[in-house]
Tab-separated table of C-alpha atoms and ligand atoms in Angstrom:
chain	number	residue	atom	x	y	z
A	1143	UNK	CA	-3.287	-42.636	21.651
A	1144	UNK	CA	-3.775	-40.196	24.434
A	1145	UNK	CA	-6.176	-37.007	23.674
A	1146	UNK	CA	-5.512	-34.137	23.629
A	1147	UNK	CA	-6.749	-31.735	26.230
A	1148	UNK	CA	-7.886	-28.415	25.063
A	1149	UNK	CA	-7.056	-26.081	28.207
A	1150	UNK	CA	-10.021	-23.626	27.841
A	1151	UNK	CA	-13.744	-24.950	27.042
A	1152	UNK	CA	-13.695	-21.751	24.667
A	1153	UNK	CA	-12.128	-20.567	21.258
A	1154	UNK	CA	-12.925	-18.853	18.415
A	1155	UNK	CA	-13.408	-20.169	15.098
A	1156	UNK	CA	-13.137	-18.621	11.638
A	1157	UNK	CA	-14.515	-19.678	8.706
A	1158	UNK	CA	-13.028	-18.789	4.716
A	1159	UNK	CA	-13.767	-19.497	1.458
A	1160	UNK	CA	-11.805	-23.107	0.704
A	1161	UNK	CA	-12.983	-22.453	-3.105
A	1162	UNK	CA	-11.283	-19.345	-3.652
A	1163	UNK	CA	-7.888	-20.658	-1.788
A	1164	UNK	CA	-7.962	-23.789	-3.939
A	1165	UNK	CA	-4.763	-25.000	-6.184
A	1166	UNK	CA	-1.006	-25.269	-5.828
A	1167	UNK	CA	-1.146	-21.714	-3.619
A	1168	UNK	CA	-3.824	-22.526	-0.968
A	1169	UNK	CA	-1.121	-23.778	1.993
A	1170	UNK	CA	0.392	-20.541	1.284
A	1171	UNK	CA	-2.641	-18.843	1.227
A	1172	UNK	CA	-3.925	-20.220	4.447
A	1173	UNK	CA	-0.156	-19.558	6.094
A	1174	UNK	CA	-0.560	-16.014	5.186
A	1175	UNK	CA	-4.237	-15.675	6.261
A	1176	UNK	CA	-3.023	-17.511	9.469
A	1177	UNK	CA	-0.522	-15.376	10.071
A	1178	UNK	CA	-2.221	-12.229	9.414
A	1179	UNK	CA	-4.998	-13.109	11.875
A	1180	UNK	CA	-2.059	-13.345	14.613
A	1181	UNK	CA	-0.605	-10.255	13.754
A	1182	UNK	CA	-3.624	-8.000	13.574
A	1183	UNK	CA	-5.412	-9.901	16.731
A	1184	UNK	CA	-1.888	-9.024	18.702
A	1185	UNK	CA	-1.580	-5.610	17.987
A	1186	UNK	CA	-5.505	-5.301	19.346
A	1187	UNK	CA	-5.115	-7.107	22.557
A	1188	UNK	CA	-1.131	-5.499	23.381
A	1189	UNK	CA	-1.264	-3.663	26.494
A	1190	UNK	CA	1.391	-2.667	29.132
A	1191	UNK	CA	0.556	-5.015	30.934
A	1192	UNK	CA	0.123	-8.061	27.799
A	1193	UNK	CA	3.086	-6.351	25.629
A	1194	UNK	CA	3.374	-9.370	23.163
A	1195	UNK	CA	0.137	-11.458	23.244
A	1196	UNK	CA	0.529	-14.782	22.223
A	1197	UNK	CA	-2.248	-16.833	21.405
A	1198	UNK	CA	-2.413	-21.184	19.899
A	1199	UNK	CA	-3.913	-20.283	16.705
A	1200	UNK	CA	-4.546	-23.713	14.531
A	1201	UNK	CA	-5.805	-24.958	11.295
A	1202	UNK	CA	-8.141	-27.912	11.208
A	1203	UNK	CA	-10.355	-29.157	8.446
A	1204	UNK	CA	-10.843	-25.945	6.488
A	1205	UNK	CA	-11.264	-23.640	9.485
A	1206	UNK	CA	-8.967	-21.795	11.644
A	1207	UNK	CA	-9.463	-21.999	15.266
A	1208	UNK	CA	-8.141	-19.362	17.491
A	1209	UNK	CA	-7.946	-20.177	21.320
A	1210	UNK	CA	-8.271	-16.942	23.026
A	1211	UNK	CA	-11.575	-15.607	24.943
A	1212	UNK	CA	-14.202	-13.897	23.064
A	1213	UNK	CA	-14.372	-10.425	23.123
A	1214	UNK	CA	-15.364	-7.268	21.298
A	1215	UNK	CA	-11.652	-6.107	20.714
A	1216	UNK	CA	-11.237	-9.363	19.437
A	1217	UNK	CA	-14.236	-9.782	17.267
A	1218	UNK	CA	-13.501	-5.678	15.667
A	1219	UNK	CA	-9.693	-7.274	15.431
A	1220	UNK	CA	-10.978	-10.166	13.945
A	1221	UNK	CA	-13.570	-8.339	11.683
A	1222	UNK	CA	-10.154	-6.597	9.817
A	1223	UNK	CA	-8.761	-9.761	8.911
A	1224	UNK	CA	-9.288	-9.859	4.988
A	1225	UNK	CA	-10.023	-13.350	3.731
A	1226	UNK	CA	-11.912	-14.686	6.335
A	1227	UNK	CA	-15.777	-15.214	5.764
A	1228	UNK	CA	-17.168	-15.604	9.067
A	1229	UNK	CA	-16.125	-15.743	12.770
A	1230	UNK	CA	-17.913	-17.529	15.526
A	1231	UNK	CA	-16.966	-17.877	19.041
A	1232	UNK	CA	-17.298	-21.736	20.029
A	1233	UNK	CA	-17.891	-24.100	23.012
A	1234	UNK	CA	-15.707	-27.101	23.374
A	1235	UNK	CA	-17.268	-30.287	23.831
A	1236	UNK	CA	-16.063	-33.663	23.895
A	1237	UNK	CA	-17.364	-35.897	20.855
A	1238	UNK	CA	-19.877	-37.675	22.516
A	1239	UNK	CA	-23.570	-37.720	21.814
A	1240	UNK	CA	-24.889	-37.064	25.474
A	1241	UNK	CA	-21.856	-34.427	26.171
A	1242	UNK	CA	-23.178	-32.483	22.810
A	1243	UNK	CA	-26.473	-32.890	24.118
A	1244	UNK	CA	-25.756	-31.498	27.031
A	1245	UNK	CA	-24.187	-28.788	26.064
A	1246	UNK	CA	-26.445	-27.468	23.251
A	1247	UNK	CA	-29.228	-27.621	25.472
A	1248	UNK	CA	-26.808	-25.438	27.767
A	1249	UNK	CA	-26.285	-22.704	25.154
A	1250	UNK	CA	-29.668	-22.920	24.532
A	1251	UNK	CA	-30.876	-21.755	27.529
A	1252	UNK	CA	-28.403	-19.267	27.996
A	1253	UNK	CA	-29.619	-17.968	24.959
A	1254	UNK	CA	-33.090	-17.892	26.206
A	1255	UNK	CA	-32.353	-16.212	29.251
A	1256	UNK	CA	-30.355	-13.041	27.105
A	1257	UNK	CA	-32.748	-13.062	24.599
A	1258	UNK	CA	-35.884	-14.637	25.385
A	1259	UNK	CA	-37.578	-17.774	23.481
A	1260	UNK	CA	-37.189	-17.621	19.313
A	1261	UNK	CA	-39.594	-18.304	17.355
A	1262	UNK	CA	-38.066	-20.822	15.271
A	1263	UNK	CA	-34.756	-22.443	15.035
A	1264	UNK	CA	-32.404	-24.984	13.630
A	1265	UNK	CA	-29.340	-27.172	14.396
A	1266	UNK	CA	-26.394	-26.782	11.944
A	1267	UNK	CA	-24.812	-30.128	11.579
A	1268	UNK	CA	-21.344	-30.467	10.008
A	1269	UNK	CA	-19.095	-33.777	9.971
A	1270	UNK	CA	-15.887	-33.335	8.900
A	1271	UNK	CA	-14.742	-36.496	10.799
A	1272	UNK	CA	-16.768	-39.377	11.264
A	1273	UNK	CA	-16.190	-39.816	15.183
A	1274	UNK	CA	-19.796	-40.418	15.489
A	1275	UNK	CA	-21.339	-43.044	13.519
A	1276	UNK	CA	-24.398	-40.781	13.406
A	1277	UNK	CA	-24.663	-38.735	9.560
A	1278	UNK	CA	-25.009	-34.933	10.168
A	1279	UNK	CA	-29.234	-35.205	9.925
A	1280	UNK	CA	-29.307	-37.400	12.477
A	1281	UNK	CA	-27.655	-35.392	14.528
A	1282	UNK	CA	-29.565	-32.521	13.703
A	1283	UNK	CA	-32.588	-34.309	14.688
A	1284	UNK	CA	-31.036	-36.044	18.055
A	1285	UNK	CA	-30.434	-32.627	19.165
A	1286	UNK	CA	-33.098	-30.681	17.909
A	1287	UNK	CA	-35.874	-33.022	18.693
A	1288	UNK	CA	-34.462	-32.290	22.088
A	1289	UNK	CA	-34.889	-28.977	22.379
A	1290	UNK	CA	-38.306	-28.996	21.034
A	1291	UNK	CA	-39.288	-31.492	23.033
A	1292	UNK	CA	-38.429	-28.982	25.873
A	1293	UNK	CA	-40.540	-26.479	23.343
A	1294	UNK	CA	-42.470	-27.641	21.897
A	1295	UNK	CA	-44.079	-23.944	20.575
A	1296	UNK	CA	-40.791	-23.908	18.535
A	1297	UNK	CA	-40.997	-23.809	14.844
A	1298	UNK	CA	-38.131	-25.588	13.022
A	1299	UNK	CA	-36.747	-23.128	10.416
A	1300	UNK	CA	-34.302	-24.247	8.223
A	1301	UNK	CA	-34.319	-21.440	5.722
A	1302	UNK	CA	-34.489	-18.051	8.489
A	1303	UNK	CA	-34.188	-19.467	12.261
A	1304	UNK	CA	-34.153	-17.089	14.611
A	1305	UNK	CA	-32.135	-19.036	16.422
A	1306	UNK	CA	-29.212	-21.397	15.189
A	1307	UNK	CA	-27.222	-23.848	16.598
A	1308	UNK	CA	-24.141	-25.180	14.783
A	1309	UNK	CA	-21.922	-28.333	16.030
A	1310	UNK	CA	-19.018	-29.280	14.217
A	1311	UNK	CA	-18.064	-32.739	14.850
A	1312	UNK	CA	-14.390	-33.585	14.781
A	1313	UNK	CA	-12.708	-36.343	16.578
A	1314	UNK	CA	-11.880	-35.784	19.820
A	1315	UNK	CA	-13.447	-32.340	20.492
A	1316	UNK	CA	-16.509	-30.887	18.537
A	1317	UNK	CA	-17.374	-27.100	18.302
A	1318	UNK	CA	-20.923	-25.330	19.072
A	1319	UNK	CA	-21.658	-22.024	17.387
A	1320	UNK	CA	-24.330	-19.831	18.249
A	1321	UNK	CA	-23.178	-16.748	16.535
A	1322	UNK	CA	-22.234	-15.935	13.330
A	1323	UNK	CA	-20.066	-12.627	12.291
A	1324	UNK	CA	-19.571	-11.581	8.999
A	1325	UNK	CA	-15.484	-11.698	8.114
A	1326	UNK	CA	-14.511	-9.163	6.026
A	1327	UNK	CA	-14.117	-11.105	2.859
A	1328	UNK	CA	-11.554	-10.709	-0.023
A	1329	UNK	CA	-8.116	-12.259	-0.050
A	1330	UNK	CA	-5.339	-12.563	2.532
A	1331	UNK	CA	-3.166	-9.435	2.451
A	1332	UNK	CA	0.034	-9.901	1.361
A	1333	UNK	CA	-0.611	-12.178	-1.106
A	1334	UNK	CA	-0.822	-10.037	-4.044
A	1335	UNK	CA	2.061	-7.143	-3.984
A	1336	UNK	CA	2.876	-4.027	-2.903
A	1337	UNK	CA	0.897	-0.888	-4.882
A	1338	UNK	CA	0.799	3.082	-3.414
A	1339	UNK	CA	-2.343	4.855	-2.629
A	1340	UNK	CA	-2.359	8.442	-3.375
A	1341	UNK	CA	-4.171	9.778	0.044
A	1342	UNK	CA	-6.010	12.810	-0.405
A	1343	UNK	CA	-8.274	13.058	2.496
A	1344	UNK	CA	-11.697	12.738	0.959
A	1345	UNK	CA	-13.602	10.433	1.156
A	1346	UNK	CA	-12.636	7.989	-1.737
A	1347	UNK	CA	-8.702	7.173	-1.516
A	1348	UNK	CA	-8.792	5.583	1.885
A	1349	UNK	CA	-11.699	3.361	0.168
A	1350	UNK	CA	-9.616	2.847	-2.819
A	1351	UNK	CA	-6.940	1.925	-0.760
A	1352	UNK	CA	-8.906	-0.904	2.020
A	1353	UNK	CA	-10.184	-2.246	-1.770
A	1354	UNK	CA	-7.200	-3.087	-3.205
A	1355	UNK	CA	-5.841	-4.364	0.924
A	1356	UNK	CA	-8.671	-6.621	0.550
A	1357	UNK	CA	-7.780	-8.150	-3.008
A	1358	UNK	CA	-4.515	-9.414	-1.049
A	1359	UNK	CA	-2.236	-6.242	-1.890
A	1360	UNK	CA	-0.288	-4.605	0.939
A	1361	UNK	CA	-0.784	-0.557	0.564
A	1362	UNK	CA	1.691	1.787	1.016
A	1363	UNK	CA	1.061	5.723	0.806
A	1364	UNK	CA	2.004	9.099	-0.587
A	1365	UNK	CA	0.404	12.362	0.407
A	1366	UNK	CA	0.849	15.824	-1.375
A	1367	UNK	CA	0.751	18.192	0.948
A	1368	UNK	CA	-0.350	21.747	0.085
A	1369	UNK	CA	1.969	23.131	2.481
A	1370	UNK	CA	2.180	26.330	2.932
A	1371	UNK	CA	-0.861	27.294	1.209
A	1372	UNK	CA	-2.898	24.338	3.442
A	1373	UNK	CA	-2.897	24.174	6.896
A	1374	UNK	CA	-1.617	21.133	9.226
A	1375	UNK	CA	-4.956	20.297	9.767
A	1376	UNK	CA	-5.193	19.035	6.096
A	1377	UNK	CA	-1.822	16.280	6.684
A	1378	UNK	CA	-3.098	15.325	10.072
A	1379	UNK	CA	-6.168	14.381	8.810
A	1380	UNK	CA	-4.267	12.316	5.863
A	1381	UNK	CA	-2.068	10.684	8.846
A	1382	UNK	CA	-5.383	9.919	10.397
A	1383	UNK	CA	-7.027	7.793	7.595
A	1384	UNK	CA	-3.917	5.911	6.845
A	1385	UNK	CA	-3.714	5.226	10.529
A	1386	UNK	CA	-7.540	3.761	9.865
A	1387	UNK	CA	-6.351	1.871	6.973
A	1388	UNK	CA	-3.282	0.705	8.354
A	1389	UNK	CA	-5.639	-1.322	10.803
A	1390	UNK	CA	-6.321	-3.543	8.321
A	1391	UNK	CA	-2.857	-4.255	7.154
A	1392	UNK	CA	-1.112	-6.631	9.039
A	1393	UNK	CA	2.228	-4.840	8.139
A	1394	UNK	CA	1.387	-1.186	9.051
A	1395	UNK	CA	2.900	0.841	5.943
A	1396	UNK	CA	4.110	4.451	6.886
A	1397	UNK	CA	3.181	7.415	4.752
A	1398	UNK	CA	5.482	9.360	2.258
A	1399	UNK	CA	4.430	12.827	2.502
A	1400	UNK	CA	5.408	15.580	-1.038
A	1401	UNK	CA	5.353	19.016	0.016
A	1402	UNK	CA	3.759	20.383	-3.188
A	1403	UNK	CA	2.361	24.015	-2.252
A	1404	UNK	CA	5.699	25.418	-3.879
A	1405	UNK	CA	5.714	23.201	-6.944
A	1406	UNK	CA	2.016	23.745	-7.316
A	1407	UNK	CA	2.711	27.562	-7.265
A	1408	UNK	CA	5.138	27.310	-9.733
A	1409	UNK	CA	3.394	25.002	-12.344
A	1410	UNK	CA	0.607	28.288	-11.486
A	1411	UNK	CA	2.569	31.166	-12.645
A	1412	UNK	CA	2.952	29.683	-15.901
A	1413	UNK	CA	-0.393	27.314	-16.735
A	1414	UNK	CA	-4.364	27.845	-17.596
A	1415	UNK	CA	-6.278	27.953	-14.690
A	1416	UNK	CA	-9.043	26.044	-15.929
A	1417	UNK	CA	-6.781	22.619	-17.134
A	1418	UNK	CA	-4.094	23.341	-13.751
A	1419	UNK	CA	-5.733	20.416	-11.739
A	1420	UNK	CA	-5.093	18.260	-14.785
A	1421	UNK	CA	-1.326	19.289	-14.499
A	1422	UNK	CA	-1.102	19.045	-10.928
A	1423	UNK	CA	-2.720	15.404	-10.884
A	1424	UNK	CA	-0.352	14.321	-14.082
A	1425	UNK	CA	2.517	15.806	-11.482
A	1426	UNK	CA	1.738	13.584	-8.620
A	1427	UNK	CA	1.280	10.282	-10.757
A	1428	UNK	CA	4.795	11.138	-12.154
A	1429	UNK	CA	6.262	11.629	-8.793
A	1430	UNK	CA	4.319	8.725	-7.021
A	1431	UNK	CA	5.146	6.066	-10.029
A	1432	UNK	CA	9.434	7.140	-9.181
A	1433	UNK	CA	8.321	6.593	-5.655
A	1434	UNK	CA	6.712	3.556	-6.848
A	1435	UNK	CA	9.737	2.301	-8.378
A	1436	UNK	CA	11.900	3.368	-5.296
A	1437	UNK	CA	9.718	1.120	-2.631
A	1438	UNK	CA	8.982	-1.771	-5.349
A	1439	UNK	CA	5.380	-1.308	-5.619
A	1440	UNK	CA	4.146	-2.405	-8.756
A	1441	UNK	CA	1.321	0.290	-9.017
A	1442	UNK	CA	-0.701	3.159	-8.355
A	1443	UNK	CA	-4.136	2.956	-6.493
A	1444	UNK	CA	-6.374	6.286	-7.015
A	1445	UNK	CA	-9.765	7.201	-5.665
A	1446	UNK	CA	-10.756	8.557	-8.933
A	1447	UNK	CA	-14.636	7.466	-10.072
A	1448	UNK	CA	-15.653	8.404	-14.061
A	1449	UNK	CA	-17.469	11.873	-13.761
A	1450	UNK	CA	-17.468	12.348	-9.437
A	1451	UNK	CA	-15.801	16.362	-10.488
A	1452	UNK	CA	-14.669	17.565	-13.798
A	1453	UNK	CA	-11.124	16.405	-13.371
A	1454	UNK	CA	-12.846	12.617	-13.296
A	1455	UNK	CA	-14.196	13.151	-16.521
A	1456	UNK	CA	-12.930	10.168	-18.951
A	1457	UNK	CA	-11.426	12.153	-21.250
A	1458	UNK	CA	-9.542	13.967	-17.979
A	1459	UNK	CA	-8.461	10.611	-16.198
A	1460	UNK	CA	-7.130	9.554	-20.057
A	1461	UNK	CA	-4.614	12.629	-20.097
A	1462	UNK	CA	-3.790	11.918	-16.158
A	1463	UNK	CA	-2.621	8.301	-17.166
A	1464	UNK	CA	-0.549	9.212	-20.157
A	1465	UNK	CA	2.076	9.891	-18.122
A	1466	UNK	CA	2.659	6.776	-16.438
A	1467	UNK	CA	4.078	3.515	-17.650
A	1468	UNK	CA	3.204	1.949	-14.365
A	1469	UNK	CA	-0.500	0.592	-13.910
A	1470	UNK	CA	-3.089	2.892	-12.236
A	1471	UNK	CA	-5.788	0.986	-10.422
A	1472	UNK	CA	-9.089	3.197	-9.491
A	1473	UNK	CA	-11.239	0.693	-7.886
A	1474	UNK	CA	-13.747	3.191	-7.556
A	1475	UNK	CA	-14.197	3.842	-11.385
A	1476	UNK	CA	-17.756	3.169	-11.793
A	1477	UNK	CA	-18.814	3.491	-8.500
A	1478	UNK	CA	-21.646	5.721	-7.394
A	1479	UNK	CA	-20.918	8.281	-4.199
A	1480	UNK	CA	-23.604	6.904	-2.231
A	1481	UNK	CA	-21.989	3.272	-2.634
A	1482	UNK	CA	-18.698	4.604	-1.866
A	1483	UNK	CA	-19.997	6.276	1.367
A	1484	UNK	CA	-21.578	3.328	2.419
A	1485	UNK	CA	-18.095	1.674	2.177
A	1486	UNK	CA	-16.513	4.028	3.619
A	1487	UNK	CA	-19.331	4.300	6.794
A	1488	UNK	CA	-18.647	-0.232	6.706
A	1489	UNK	CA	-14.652	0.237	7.027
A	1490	UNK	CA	-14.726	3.047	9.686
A	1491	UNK	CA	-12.771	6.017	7.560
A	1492	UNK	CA	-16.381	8.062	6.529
A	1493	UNK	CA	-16.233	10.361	10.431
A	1494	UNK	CA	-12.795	11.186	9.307
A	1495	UNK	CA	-12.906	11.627	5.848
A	1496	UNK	CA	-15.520	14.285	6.192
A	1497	UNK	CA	-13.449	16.447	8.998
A	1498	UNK	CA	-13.450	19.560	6.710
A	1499	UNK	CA	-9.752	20.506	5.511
A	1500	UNK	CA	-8.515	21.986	2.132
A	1501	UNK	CA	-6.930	19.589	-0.121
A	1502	UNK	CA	-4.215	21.166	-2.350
A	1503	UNK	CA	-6.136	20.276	-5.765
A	1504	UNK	CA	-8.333	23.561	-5.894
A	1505	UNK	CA	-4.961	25.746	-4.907
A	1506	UNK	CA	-4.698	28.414	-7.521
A	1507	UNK	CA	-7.085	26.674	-10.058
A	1508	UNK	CA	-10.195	27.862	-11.510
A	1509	UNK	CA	-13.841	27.089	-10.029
A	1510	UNK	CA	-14.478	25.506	-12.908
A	1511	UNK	CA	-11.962	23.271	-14.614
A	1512	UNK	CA	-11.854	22.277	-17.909
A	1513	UNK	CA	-13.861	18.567	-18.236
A	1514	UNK	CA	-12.139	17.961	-21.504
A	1515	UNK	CA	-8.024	18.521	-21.536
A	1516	UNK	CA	-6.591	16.041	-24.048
A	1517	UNK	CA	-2.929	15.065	-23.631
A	1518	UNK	CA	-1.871	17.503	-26.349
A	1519	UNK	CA	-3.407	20.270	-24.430
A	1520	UNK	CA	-1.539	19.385	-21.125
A	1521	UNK	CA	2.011	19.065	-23.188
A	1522	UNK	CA	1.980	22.297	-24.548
A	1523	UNK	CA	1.520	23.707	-20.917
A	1524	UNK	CA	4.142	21.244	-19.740
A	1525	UNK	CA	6.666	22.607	-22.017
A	1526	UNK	CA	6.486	26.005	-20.359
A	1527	UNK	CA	7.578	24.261	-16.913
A	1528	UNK	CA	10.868	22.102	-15.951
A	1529	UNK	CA	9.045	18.765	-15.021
A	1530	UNK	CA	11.502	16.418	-14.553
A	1531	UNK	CA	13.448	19.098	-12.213
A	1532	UNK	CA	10.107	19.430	-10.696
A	1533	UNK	CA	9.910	15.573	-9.632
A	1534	UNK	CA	13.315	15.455	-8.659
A	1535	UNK	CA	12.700	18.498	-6.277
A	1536	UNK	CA	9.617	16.570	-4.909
A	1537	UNK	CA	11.383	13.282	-5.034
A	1538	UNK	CA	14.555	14.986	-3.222
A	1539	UNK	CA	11.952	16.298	-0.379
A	1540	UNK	CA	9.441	13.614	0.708
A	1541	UNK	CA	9.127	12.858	4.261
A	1542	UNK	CA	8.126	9.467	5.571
A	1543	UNK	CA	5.623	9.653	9.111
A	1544	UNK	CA	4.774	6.507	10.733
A	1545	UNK	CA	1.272	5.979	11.113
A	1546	UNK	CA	0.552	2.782	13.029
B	2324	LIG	P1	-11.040	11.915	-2.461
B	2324	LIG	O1	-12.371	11.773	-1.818
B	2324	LIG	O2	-10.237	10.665	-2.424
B	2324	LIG	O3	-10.312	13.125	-1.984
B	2324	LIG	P2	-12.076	13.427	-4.567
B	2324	LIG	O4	-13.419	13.051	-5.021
B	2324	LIG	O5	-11.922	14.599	-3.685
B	2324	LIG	O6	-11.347	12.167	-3.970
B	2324	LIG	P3	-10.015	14.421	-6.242
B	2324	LIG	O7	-9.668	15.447	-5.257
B	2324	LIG	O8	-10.242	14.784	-7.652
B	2324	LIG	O9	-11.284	13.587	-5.892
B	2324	LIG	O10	-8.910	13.318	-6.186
B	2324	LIG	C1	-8.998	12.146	-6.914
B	2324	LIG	C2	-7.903	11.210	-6.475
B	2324	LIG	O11	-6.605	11.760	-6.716
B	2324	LIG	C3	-7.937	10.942	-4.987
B	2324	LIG	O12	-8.827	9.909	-4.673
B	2324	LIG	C4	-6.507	10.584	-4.702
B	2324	LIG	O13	-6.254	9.234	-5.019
B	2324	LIG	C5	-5.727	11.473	-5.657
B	2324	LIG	N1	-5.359	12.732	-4.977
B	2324	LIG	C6	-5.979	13.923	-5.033
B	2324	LIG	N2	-5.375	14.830	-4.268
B	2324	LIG	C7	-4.320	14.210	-3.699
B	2324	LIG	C8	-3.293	14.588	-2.771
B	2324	LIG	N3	-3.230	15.825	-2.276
B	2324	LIG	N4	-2.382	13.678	-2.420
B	2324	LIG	C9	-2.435	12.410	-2.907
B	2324	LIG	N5	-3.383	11.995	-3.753
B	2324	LIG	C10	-4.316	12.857	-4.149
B	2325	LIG	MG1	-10.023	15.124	-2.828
């Protein structure tokens, strides 16, 4: 049997969780996550000059290694890809005790030299072939014992090392890890359906919507636009965050944009200030579930969190649902703000969310809103307006803007 050659000495290697891709699904699982890593990691590294990157991307025992050169477009690129756990860059080494020596001792020092001695360290061990007759502590010790030898102020540190080394042993070529990123966790995307956000520009939706990307849903978008009574300002900065969340889709999803200043000025002539918000919001999840329906998603994805403003209130959110027969998921329901800005600062969308621009929510509606509108309440003011004229209109007017 010849061997086969790796041509570069260098890869990357991504780690995910095997438990939670276990059963009949987990080759199509790890497909999907496969190809999701190529399609995000090309769209980073295109360029005019590299217009279609292509890159060997393989799967071997449980981890997906990804020959391309390390570097920090890759490893943001990389850090997108939802389902993967961890991502190391890794040295390739032929399976041979002296060559692993060699090279650990290698990385070692060139870790020394960026960084300066640890205090304490370990070697990382894992066999998932048994090209060496050695057992994984052995190894650990073969190597280790060498580099404190050369140390000997080291401290071992199994639990909090300062310093790790990993090898992977496998049979022809092993890997060596030095770092270890945190992947972004959560399922491949693509793996669970399509659902549509409803974008407002705060701070919430576009965390709403990267929540339910990373349960393995692919997100598509509506916007209603205030327009005329809201400046472009307020649409570019929706186009903006979608563009943010869009880099964590592998299938960039454009944005359907409702211009609702109009209808929003006509469900005003006729309704109580303090419950309008209520009747504006019970608008949009009418319009977005036909839109819904129209693109195939199979639900609605809100930023809405119990209490955050008056129209969050339980009772509120009750009387916004009763008008949809499709699912509305609010992944932020009993979140706290500070948790969802620390999200939000984590996926990259905070800077943009908090650009100041008027959402079309407060147009025409009282300062402060009614916390307790019950479904009756919002009928009887329904009655006094056309509605399903008013979602055709809407429906009849959407624009689509491509936000990749
Ligand atoms: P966000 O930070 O997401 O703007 P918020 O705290 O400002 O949320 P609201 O303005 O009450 O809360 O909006 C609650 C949710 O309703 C939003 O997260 C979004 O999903 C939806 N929504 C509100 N306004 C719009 C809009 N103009 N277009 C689309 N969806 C909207
Ligand atoms: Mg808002």
């Amino acid at each position: 049997m010849t061997e086969p050659h790796p041509a570069q000495d260098r890869a990357i290697m991504l780690r995910y969780h095997e438990v939670a891709l276990k059963g009949d699904n987990r080759g199509w699982f790890e497909e999907r996550l496969i190809q999701n890593t190529r399609k995000l990691l090309a769209r980073a590294l295109s360029s005019p000059e590299r217009p279609s990157p292509y890159f060997r991307i393989a799967k071997e025992h449980g981890r997906i290694i990804v020959y391309e050169p390390w570097s920090t477009t890759v490893n943001t690129a990389l850090s997108r890809v939802f389902g993967l756990t961890g991502i190391s860059p890794i040295r390739i080494v032929k399976t041979d005790k002296q060559e692993l020596l060699k090279a650990a001792l290698e990385e070692f020092a060139d870790y020394v030299a960026k960084n300066g001695l640890p205090k304490s360290f370990r070697v990382e061990t894992r066999r998932s072939d048994k090209a060496l007759p050695e057992k994984s502590m052995q190894l650990d010790h073969f190597i280790g014992g060498a580099i404190k030898d050369a140390h000997p102020a080291l401290e071992v540190n199994l639990d909090h090392p300062e310093f790790t080394l990993g090898v992977e042993i496998r049979f022809h070529h092993s890997f060596l890890w030095v770092k270890k990123y945190k992947g972004a966790g959560g399922l491949p995307s693509g793996t669970n359906g399509l659902v549509l956000a409803l974008m407002s520009g705060g701070l919430d939706s576009p965390v709403a919507a990267i929540r339910s990307l990373r349960r393995g849903c692919a997100v598509g978008f509506i916007h209603f636009y205030g327009t005329p009574f809201v400046g472009e300002e307020s649409l570019a900065k929706v186009e903006d965050l979608v563009r943010l969340v869009n880099q964590y889709q592998p299938e960039p999803l454009p944005l359907h944009v409702v211009p609702f200043g109009k209808i929003q000025e006509k469900i005003a002539l006729v309704t109580n200030p303090k419950i309008r918000t209520i009747i504006y919001r019970r608008m949009m999840v009418r319009i977005a579930e036909q839109l819904a329906k129209k693109i195939g998603a199979s639900a609605l994805v809100t930023g809405e969190s119990i209490g955050q403003v008056a129209s969050q209130t339980l009772d509120n959110l009750t009387t916004i649902n009763s008008v949809a027969k499709i699912p509305i998921l609010r992944p932020l329901t009993c979140q706290d703000k500070e948790e969802i800005i620390a999200e939000a600062q984590r996926w990259g969308t905070y800077e943009t969310s908090i650009r100041p621009a008027a959402d079309c929510c407060t147009l025409f509606a009282d300062r402060h809103p009614s916390t307790r509108c019950t479904p009756g309440l919002a009928e009887e003011q329904e009655e006094r307006l056309s509605v399903s004229e008013l979602v055709l209109e809407a429906l009849d007017t959407i624009g689509i803007r491509p936000t990749h």
